[in-house]
XYZ file of N, CA and C in Angstrom:
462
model
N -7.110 2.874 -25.648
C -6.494 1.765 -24.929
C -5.852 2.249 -23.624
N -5.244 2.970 -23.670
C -4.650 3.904 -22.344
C -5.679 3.741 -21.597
N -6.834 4.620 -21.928
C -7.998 5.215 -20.758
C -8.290 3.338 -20.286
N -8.228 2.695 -21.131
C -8.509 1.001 -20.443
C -8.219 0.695 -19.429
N -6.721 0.585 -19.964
C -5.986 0.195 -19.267
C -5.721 0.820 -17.856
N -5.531 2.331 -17.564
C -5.270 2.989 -16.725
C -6.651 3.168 -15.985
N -8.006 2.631 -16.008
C -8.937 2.689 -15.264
C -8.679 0.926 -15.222
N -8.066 0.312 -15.646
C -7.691 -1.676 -14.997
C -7.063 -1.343 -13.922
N -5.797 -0.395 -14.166
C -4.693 0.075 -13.096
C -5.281 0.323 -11.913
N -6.298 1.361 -12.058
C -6.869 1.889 -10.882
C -7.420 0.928 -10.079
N -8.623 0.087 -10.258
C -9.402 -0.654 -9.971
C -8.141 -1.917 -9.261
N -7.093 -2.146 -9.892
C -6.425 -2.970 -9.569
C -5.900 -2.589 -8.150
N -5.394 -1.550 -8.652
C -4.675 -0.668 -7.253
C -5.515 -0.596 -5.820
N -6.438 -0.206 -6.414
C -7.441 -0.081 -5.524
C -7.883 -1.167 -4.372
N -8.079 -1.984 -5.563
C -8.402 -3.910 -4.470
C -7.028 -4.182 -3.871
N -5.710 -3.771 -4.483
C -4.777 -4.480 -3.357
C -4.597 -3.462 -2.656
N -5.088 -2.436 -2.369
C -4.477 -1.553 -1.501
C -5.918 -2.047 -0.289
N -6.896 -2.297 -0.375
C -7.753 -2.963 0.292
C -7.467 -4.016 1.375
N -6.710 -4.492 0.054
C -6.428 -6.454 1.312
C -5.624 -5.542 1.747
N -4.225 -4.638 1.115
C -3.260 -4.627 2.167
C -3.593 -3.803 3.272
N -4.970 -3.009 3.220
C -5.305 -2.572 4.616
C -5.758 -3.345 5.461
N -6.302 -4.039 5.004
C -6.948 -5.264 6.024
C -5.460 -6.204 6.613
N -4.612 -6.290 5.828
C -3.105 -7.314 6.063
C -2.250 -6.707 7.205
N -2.237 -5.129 6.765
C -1.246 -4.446 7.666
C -2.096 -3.459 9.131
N -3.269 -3.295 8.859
C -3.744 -2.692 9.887
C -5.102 -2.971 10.923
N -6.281 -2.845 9.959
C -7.372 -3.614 10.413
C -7.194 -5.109 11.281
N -6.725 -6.243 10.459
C -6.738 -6.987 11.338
C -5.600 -7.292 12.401
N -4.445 -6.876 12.112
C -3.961 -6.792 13.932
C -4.220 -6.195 14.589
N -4.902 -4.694 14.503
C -5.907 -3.998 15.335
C -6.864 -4.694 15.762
N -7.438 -5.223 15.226
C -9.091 -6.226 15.735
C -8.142 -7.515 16.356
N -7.331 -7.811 16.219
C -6.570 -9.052 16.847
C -6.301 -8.800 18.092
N -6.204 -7.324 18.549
C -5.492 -7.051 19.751
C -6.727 -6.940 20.673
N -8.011 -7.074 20.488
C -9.285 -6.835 20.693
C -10.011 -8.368 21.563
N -11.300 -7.867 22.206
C -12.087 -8.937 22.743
C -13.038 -9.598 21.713
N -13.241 -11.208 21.659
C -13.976 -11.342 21.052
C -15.042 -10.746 20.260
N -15.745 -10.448 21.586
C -17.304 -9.712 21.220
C -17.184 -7.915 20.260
N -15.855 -7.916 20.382
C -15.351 -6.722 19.383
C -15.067 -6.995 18.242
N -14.329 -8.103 18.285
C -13.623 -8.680 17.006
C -14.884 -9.114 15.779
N -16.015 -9.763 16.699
C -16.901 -10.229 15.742
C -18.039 -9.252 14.821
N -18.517 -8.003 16.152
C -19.174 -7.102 15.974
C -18.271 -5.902 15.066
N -17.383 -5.752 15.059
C -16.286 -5.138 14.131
C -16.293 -5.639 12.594
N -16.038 -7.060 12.753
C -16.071 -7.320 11.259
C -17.443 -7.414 10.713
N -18.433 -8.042 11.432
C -19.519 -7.754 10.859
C -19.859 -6.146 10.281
N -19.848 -5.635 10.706
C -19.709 -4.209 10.040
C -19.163 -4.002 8.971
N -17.755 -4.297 9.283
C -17.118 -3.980 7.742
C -17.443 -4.602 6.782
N -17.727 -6.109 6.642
C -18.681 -7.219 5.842
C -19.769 -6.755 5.031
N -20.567 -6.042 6.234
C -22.047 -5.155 5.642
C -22.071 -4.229 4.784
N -20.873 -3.068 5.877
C -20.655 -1.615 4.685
C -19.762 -2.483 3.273
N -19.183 -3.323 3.376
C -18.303 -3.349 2.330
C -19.151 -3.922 1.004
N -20.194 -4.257 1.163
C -20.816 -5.006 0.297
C -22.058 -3.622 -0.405
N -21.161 -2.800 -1.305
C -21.814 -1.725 -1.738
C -21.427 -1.337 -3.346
N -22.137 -1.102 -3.986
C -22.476 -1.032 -5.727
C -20.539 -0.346 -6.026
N -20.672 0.473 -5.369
C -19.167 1.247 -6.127
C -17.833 0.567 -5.698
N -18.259 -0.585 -4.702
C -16.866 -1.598 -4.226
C -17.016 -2.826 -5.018
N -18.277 -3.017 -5.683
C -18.720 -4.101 -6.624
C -18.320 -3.466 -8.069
N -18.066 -2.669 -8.246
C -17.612 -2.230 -9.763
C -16.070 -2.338 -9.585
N -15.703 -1.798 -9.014
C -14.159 -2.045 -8.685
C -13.655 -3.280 -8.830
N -14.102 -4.188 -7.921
C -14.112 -5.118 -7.618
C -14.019 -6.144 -8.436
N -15.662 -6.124 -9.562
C -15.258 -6.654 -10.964
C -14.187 -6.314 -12.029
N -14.235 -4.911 -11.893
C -13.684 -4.402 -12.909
C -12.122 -4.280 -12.930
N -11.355 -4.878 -11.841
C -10.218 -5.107 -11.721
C -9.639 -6.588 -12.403
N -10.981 -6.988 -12.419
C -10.928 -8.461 -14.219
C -11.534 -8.063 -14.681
N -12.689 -7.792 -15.471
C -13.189 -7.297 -16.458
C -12.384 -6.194 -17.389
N -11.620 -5.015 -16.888
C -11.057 -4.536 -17.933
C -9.441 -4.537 -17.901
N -9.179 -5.438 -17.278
C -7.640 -6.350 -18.280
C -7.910 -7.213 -19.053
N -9.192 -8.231 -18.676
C -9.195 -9.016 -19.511
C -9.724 -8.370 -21.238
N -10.545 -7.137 -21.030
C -11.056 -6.668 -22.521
C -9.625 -6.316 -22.937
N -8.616 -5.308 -22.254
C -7.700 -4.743 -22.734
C -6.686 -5.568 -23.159
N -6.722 -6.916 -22.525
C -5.677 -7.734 -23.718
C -6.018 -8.765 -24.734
N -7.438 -8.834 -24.739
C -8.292 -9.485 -25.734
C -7.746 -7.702 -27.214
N -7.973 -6.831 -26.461
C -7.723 -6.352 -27.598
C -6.387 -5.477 -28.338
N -5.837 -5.212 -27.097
C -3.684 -6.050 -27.576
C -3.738 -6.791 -28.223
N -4.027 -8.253 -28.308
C -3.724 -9.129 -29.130
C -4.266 -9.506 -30.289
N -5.729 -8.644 -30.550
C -6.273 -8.603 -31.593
C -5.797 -7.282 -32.783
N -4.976 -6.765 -31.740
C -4.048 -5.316 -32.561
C -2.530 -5.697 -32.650
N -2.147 -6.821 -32.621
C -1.118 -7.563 -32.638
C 0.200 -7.012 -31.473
N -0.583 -6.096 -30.123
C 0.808 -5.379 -29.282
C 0.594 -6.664 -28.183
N 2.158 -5.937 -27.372
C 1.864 -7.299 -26.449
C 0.730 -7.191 -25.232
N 0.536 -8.296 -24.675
C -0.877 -8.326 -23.887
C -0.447 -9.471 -22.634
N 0.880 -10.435 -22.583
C 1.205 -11.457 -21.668
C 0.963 -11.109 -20.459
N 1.262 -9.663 -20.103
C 1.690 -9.401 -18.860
C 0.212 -8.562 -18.553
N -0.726 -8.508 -18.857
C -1.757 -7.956 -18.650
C -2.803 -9.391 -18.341
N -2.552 -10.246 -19.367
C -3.397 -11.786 -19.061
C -2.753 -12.262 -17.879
N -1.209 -11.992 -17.403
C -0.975 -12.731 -16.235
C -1.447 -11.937 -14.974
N -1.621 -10.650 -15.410
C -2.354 -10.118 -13.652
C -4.054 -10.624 -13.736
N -4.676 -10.738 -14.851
C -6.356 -10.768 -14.915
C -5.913 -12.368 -14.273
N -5.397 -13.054 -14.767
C -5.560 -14.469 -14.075
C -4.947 -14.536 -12.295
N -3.877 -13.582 -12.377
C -3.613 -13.730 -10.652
C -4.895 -13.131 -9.856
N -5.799 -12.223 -10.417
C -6.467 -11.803 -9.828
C -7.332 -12.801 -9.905
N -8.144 -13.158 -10.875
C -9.008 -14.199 -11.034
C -8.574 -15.135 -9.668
N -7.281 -15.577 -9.330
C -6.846 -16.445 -8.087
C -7.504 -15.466 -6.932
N -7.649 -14.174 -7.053
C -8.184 -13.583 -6.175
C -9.322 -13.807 -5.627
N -10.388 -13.400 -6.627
C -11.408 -13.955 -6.768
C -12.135 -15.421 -6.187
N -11.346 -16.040 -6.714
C -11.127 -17.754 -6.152
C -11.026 -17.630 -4.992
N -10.353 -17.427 -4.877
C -10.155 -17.592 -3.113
C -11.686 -16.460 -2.175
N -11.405 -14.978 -2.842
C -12.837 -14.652 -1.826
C -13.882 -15.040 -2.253
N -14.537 -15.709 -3.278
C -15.693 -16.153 -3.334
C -15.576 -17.499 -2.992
N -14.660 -18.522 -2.874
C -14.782 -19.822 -2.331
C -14.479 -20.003 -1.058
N -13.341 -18.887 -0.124
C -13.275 -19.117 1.298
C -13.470 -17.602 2.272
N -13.128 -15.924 1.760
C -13.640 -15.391 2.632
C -15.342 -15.478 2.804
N -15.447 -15.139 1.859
C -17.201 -14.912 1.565
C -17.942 -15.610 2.281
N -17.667 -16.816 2.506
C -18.641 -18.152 3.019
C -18.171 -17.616 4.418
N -16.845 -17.474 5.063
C -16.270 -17.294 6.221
C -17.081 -16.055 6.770
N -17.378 -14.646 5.921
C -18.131 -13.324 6.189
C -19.796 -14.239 6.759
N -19.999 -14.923 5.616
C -21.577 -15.409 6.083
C -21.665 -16.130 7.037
N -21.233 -17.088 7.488
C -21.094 -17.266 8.794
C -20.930 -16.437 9.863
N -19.765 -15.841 10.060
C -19.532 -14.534 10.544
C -21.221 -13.631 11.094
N -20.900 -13.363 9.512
C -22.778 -12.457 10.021
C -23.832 -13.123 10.486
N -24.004 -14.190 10.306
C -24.963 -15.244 10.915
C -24.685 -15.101 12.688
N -23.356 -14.738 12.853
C -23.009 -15.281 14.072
C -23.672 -14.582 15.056
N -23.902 -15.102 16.873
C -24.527 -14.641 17.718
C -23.233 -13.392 18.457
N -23.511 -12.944 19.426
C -22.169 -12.333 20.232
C -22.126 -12.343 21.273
N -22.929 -13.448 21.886
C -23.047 -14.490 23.045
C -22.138 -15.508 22.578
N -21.804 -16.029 21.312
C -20.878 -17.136 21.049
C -19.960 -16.387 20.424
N -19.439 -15.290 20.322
C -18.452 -14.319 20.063
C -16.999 -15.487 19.670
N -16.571 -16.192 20.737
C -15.444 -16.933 21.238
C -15.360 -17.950 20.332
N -16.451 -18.737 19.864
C -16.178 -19.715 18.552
C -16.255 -19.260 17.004
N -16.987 -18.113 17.672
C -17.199 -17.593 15.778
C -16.452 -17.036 15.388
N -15.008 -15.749 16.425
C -14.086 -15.925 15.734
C -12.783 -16.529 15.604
N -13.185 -17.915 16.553
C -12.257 -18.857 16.257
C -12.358 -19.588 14.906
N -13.507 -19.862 14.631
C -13.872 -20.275 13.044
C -13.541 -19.355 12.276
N -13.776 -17.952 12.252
C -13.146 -16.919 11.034
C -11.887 -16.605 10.895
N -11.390 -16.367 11.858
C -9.630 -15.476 12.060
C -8.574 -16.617 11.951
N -8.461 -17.502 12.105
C -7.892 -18.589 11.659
C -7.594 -18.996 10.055
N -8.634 -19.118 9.279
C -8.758 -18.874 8.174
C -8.504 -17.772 7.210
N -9.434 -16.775 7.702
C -9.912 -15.583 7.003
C -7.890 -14.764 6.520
N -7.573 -15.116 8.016
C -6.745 -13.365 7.679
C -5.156 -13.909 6.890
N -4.848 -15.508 6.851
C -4.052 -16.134 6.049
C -4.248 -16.226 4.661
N -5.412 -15.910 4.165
C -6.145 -16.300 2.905
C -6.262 -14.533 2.464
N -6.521 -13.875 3.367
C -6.189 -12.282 3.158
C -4.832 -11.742 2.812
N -3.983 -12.509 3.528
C -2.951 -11.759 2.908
C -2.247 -12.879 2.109
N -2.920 -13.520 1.519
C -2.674 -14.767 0.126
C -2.863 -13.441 -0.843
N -4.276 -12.769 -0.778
C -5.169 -12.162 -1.377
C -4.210 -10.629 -1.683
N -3.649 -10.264 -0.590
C -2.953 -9.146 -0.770
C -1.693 -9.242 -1.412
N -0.185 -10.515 -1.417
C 0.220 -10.549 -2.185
C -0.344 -10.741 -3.860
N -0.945 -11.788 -3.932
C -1.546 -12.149 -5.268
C -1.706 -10.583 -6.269
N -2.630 -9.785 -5.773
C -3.109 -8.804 -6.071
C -2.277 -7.832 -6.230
N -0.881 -7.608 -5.122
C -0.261 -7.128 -5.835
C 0.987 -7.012 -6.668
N 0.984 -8.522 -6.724
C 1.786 -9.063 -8.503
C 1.261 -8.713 -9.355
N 0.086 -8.836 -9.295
C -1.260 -8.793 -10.339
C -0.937 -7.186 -10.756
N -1.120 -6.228 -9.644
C -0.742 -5.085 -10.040
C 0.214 -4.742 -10.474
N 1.456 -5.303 -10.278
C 2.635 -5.179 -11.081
C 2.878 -5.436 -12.088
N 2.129 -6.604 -12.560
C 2.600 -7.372 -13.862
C 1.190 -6.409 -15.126
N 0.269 -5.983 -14.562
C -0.649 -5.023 -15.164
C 0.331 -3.839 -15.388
N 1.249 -3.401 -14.616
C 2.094 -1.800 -14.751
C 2.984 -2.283 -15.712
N 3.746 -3.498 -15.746
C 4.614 -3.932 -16.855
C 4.128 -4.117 -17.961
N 3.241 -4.785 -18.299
C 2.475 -4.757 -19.677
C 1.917 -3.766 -20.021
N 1.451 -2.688 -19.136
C 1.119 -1.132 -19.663
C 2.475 -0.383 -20.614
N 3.804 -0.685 -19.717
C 4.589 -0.302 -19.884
C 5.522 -0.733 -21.583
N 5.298 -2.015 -21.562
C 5.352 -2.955 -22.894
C 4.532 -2.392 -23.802
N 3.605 -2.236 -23.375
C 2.393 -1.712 -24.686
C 2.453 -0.601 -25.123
N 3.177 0.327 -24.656
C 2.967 1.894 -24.668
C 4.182 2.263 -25.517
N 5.144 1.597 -25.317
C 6.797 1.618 -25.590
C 7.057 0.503 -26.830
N 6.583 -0.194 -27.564
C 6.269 -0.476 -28.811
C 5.750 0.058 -29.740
C-alpha cells in the first residue's frame, strides 16, 4: 500500500508542479512576448507535451488514488482524504479535457499570419483555467499527503 500510494504522491506532485510551472513562469514569460511567439511557443509545448510518459503520469495521478482507497476501505483504514484529492483532480481533468485541450487544438490548427486572434482566443481562457488547474491539484496533493499520513499512523 505504501509503494501505491507513494507512486499516487509522485504522479500527483508531478502534475501540480506542471500547472504550477506553466502558472508561475512559462506563461508570463510568453505573455511578455509577440504574438507570433506566443502562438509558435505554445504550439510546441502542446506537441512535445503530448508524450506516453506525461500520459502515464497524467492518468495515473487518478488511477492510483482511486485503487489505493478502493482498497483502504476494503481493509477497513481510512481512505476520505485520498477520495477527496482523486476527485479534486478528477476536477482537473474536467477542466483540461473540456476547456484546455479543445483551446491547444485550436491553437495548433492556428495560422501565424493570424497569430493576433489565435492568441486572443487562447490566453484569455487558457491561463485562468491553468491556474484553476494548479490550485485544484495542489489541494489534491495535500489532501493525498494527509490521508497517507492517516493511513500510516493507524
Amino acid at each position: 500500500m505504501k509503494a501505491l500510494l507513494t507512486a499516487a504522491l509522485a504522479c500527483l506532485g508531478l502534475m501540480a508542479g506542471v500547472f504550477f510551472a506553466f502558472t508561475t513562469s512559462v506563461m508570463p514569460g510568453l505573455h511578455a512576448t509577440d504574438d507570433r511567439t506566443f502562438v509558435a511557443a505554445m504550439q510546441q509545448f502542446n506537441a512535445a507535451i503530448q508524450n506516453g510518459l506525461f500520459f502515464v503520469v497524467f492518468a495515473g495521478a487518478l488511477v492510483l488514488p482511486v485503487i489505493a482507497a478502493v482498497l483502504l476501505a476494503r481493509a477497513g483504514r481510512p481512505y476520505r482524504w485520498i477520495v477527496a484529492a482523486a476527485a479534486l483532480y478528477l476536477v482537473v481533468l474536467v477542466l483540461t479535457m473540456g476547456v484546455e485541450v479543445p483551446l491547444n487544438d485550436q491553437l495548433a490548427a492556428a495560422s501565424l499570419a493570424d497569430a493576433a486572434r489565435a492568441r486572443n482566443d487562447f490566453e484569455g481562457t487558457w491561463v485562468p483555467v491553468n491556474d484553476l488547474r494548479t490550485v485544484l491539484s495542489t489541494i489534491a496533493l495535500a489532501c493525498l499527503g494527509r490521508g497517507m499520513v492517516a493511513g500510516w499512523t493507524r
